[in-house]
Short mmCIF file of C-alpha atoms and ligand atoms in Angstrom, two decimals:
data_model
loop_
_atom_site.label_atom_id
_atom_site.label_comp_id
_atom_site.label_asym_id
_atom_site.label_seq_id
_atom_site.Cartn_x
_atom_site.Cartn_y
_atom_site.Cartn_z
CA MET A 1 82.47 131.03 94.75
CA ARG A 2 80.73 132.16 91.58
CA ILE A 3 83.09 131.63 88.64
CA GLY A 4 80.61 132.11 85.79
CA GLU A 5 76.94 132.40 84.94
CA LYS A 6 75.22 129.72 87.11
CA ILE A 7 78.61 128.11 87.91
CA TYR A 8 80.16 127.93 91.37
CA GLN A 9 83.39 126.40 92.61
CA THR A 10 82.74 124.89 96.03
CA SER A 11 86.13 123.39 96.92
CA GLY A 12 89.70 123.35 95.69
CA LEU A 13 93.03 124.93 96.52
CA MET A 14 91.54 128.34 97.34
CA PHE A 15 89.42 126.66 100.02
CA GLY A 16 92.27 124.52 101.33
CA THR A 17 91.30 121.24 99.67
CA ASN A 18 93.16 119.11 97.16
CA SER A 19 90.46 118.52 94.55
CA ASN A 20 88.00 120.89 92.91
CA THR A 21 84.24 120.50 93.05
CA TYR A 22 81.69 122.56 91.17
CA CYS A 23 78.01 123.35 91.49
CA LEU A 24 75.61 124.46 88.77
CA ASN A 25 72.62 126.47 89.90
CA THR A 26 70.03 125.27 87.39
CA ARG A 27 66.36 126.16 87.10
CA GLU A 28 65.50 122.65 88.31
CA GLY A 29 67.89 122.56 91.28
CA LEU A 30 71.58 122.08 92.06
CA VAL A 31 73.78 119.86 89.91
CA PHE A 32 77.28 118.99 91.09
CA ILE A 33 80.46 117.96 89.33
CA ASP A 34 82.63 115.69 91.48
CA ALA A 35 82.14 114.87 95.13
CA GLY A 36 85.54 115.47 96.74
CA PHE A 37 87.36 113.25 99.14
CA SER A 38 86.67 113.58 102.86
CA GLU A 39 83.99 114.65 105.29
CA LYS A 40 86.18 117.68 106.00
CA GLN A 41 86.01 118.63 102.33
CA TYR A 42 82.28 118.02 102.31
CA ARG A 43 81.82 120.44 105.23
CA ILE A 44 83.87 123.06 103.39
CA MET A 45 81.70 122.58 100.31
CA ARG A 46 78.48 122.96 102.29
CA GLU A 47 79.76 126.10 104.05
CA GLN A 48 80.71 127.59 100.69
CA GLN A 49 77.24 126.77 99.38
CA LYS A 50 75.79 128.82 102.24
CA ARG A 51 78.07 131.76 101.43
CA ASP A 52 76.97 131.51 97.80
CA ARG A 53 73.33 131.53 98.93
CA LEU A 54 72.73 128.12 97.45
CA ALA A 55 71.86 126.42 100.72
CA GLY A 56 68.37 124.95 100.90
CA LYS A 57 68.08 124.41 97.14
CA GLU A 58 67.23 120.92 96.00
CA LEU A 59 70.20 118.62 95.28
CA LEU A 60 69.47 116.98 91.95
CA ASP A 61 72.37 115.18 90.32
CA LEU A 62 76.05 114.59 90.97
CA PHE A 63 78.25 113.79 87.98
CA ILE A 64 81.46 112.05 89.00
CA THR A 65 84.21 112.45 86.39
CA HIS A 66 85.96 109.27 87.57
CA CYS A 67 86.20 106.95 90.51
CA HIS A 68 89.47 108.06 92.13
CA PHE A 69 89.01 108.71 95.82
CA ASP A 70 89.63 112.48 95.63
CA HIS A 71 86.75 112.90 93.14
CA ALA A 72 84.35 110.15 94.15
CA GLY A 73 84.95 109.60 97.90
CA ASN A 74 82.05 111.75 99.11
CA GLY A 75 79.51 110.26 96.72
CA TRP A 76 77.78 108.44 99.61
CA LEU A 77 77.21 111.75 101.45
CA PHE A 78 75.57 113.33 98.41
CA GLN A 79 73.45 110.22 97.93
CA GLN A 80 72.42 110.33 101.59
CA GLU A 81 71.21 113.89 101.05
CA GLY A 82 69.12 112.93 98.04
CA ALA A 83 71.39 113.62 95.05
CA LYS A 84 71.34 111.12 92.18
CA ILE A 85 74.82 109.88 91.33
CA CYS A 86 75.69 109.75 87.64
CA MET A 87 78.74 107.71 86.66
CA THR A 88 79.90 105.45 83.86
CA LYS A 89 79.34 101.71 84.14
CA GLU A 90 83.04 100.98 84.61
CA ASP A 91 83.79 103.54 87.32
CA GLY A 92 80.37 103.08 88.93
CA GLU A 93 81.12 99.37 89.37
CA ALA A 94 84.39 100.27 91.07
CA ALA A 95 82.55 102.57 93.51
CA GLY A 96 80.11 99.75 94.27
CA THR A 97 82.63 96.97 94.78
CA GLY A 98 85.52 98.78 96.46
CA SER A 99 87.97 97.99 93.64
CA CYS A 100 91.68 98.83 93.91
CA VAL A 101 91.22 101.48 91.21
CA LEU A 102 89.58 103.73 93.82
CA LEU A 103 93.08 104.24 95.29
CA GLU A 104 92.24 103.50 98.90
CA ASN A 105 95.92 102.74 99.56
CA LEU A 106 97.07 106.11 98.27
CA PHE A 107 94.54 107.98 100.42
CA GLU A 108 94.98 105.68 103.43
CA ARG A 109 91.31 105.30 104.22
CA LYS A 110 88.36 103.11 103.41
CA PHE A 111 86.12 104.12 100.51
CA ARG A 112 82.43 104.19 101.53
CA ARG A 113 80.87 102.15 98.75
CA TYR A 114 77.76 103.20 96.87
CA ARG A 115 75.90 102.30 93.70
CA PRO A 116 75.33 105.02 91.10
CA ASP A 117 71.68 105.92 90.46
CA CYS A 118 72.25 106.67 86.79
CA ILE A 119 74.74 105.03 84.44
CA VAL A 120 75.95 107.52 81.84
CA LYS A 121 77.71 107.03 78.53
CA ASP A 122 79.18 109.12 75.75
CA GLY A 123 76.70 111.58 74.28
CA ASP A 124 74.08 111.37 77.04
CA ALA A 125 72.45 114.78 77.45
CA PHE A 126 70.65 116.25 80.48
CA ASP A 127 68.42 119.29 80.21
CA TYR A 128 67.90 121.37 83.37
CA GLY A 129 66.02 124.22 81.72
CA ASN A 130 68.70 126.89 81.68
CA VAL A 131 71.66 124.46 81.74
CA ARG A 132 72.26 121.56 79.38
CA LEU A 133 74.92 118.95 80.13
CA THR A 134 76.48 116.44 77.75
CA VAL A 135 78.61 113.52 78.89
CA LEU A 136 81.81 112.93 76.91
CA ALA A 137 83.59 109.58 77.37
CA HIS A 138 87.27 110.42 77.87
CA PRO A 139 88.85 107.14 79.06
CA GLY A 140 92.54 106.63 79.77
CA HIS A 141 93.09 108.14 83.22
CA THR A 142 90.61 105.48 84.38
CA LYS A 143 88.49 103.08 82.34
CA GLY A 144 85.34 105.12 82.73
CA THR A 145 86.58 108.71 82.91
CA ILE A 146 84.20 111.36 81.56
CA SER A 147 84.23 115.08 80.96
CA VAL A 148 81.02 117.05 81.26
CA LEU A 149 80.19 119.75 78.74
CA ALA A 150 77.84 122.44 80.07
CA GLU A 151 75.95 124.80 77.80
CA ILE A 152 74.64 127.83 79.65
CA LYS A 153 73.00 130.47 77.45
CA ASN A 154 75.60 130.87 74.69
CA LYS A 155 78.57 129.78 76.83
CA LYS A 156 80.32 126.41 76.75
CA VAL A 157 82.14 125.11 79.82
CA LEU A 158 84.02 121.82 80.04
CA PHE A 159 84.56 120.04 83.36
CA THR A 160 87.60 117.87 82.74
CA GLY A 161 88.35 115.97 85.96
CA ASP A 162 91.92 114.69 85.79
CA LEU A 163 92.58 114.92 82.05
CA PHE A 164 95.31 117.46 82.76
CA THR A 165 96.56 120.03 85.25
CA LEU A 166 97.73 123.54 84.53
CA ARG A 167 101.10 124.47 85.92
CA PRO A 168 102.18 128.07 86.56
CA CYS A 169 102.96 129.84 83.28
CA THR A 170 106.60 130.41 82.38
CA PRO A 171 108.07 133.90 83.03
CA MET A 172 107.34 134.47 79.31
CA ASP A 173 103.64 133.79 79.93
CA GLU A 174 103.72 130.48 78.10
CA LEU A 175 101.08 127.97 79.06
CA GLN A 176 102.35 124.87 80.87
CA VAL A 177 100.00 121.94 80.93
CA GLU A 178 100.58 118.41 82.15
CA PRO A 179 98.61 115.30 81.18
CA GLY A 180 96.77 113.67 84.08
CA TRP A 181 98.45 111.27 86.48
CA ASN A 182 99.18 107.91 84.85
CA GLY A 183 99.65 105.74 87.93
CA SER A 184 96.14 104.32 88.20
CA PRO A 185 95.91 100.48 88.01
CA ASP A 186 93.52 100.87 85.05
CA TYR A 187 95.42 103.64 83.27
CA ASP A 188 95.47 103.04 79.49
CA LYS A 189 97.99 104.96 77.42
CA ASP A 190 96.32 104.29 74.04
CA LYS A 191 92.92 105.40 75.29
CA GLU A 192 94.47 108.48 76.90
CA THR A 193 96.12 109.41 73.59
CA ALA A 194 92.82 108.98 71.72
CA THR A 195 91.03 111.07 74.36
CA LEU A 196 93.51 113.95 74.04
CA GLN A 197 93.10 113.88 70.26
CA ARG A 198 89.33 113.97 70.71
CA LEU A 199 89.59 117.18 72.73
CA MET A 200 90.87 118.90 69.58
CA GLU A 201 87.50 118.22 67.90
CA LEU A 202 85.55 120.26 70.46
CA PRO A 203 84.20 123.68 69.55
CA PRO A 204 85.91 126.67 71.23
CA LEU A 205 85.16 126.70 74.94
CA ASP A 206 84.56 129.69 77.21
CA MET A 207 85.88 127.99 80.34
CA ILE A 208 87.68 124.79 81.24
CA ALA A 209 87.23 123.65 84.82
CA PRO A 210 89.64 120.86 85.85
CA GLY A 211 89.57 118.62 88.91
CA HIS A 212 92.67 120.21 90.45
CA GLY A 213 94.32 123.61 90.29
CA SER A 214 93.04 126.61 88.40
CA ILE A 215 90.19 127.04 85.95
CA TYR A 216 91.18 128.31 82.48
CA LEU A 217 89.51 131.11 80.55
CA GLY A 218 91.97 131.43 77.66
CA ASP A 219 91.96 129.95 74.18
CA SER A 220 90.85 126.32 74.64
CA ARG A 221 92.39 125.24 71.34
CA LYS A 222 95.80 126.48 72.47
CA LEU A 223 95.48 124.62 75.75
CA PHE A 224 94.59 121.36 74.02
CA GLU A 225 97.43 121.77 71.52
CA ALA A 226 99.87 122.34 74.40
CA LEU A 227 98.40 119.28 76.15
CA CYS A 228 98.85 117.02 73.10
CA ASP A 229 102.46 118.28 72.70
CA ALA A 230 103.17 117.63 76.38
CA ALA A 231 101.64 114.16 76.16
CA GLU A 232 103.75 113.31 73.12
CA ARG A 233 106.88 114.28 75.01
CA LYS A 234 105.82 112.32 78.05
CA LEU A 235 104.44 109.17 76.43
CA PRO A 236 107.10 107.28 74.48
ZN1 ZN B 301 92.19 110.84 89.09
#
């Protein structure tokens, strides 16, 4: 479903799946953010691509925000179809070795291993003509978690994976935001705290697109302030 100029959401709650995946329709071809979890989710994504009239376009790159099963599980399917997988060294190694940080136990199935085609790090930029992407290292949730900043014309969109989830607003329309799950074997509280602080340094964003739940079109600064406050309350 088109959610912004050149930006499509291809799975998530509104399609009956747990995690969100996104597709950018660039001049060079299709670029994806996160792979989703199961073959069922992959089918849903492909059907949505058809409805969005994106079927048949070349699959270029897939950026995986982190290696947890619900975001990285379908990487092998994308790779099989010709997409180049872009991941950090840390989380890419996990996807290649079948490490416990993939959370196979939690998802009760075997992770199909794969090796990333492109190792990305903080500040790496990718130019697709009408879309420019920058990788931001945001570790904490996992060792190699990234966000992806997209610049499309004069708009800035941040794909944030599991840095946080938005909860329904209070009856008084107050934003409720929760820091990402902290149960991963490689979760690091200090890195998470530094990452949340780093979000405050970003320029104002036009859209924030997380890995679960709803996208956010409001004031990004307010969201990040609420997130830091929530994290302070949560993390002793
Ligand atoms: Zn996660």
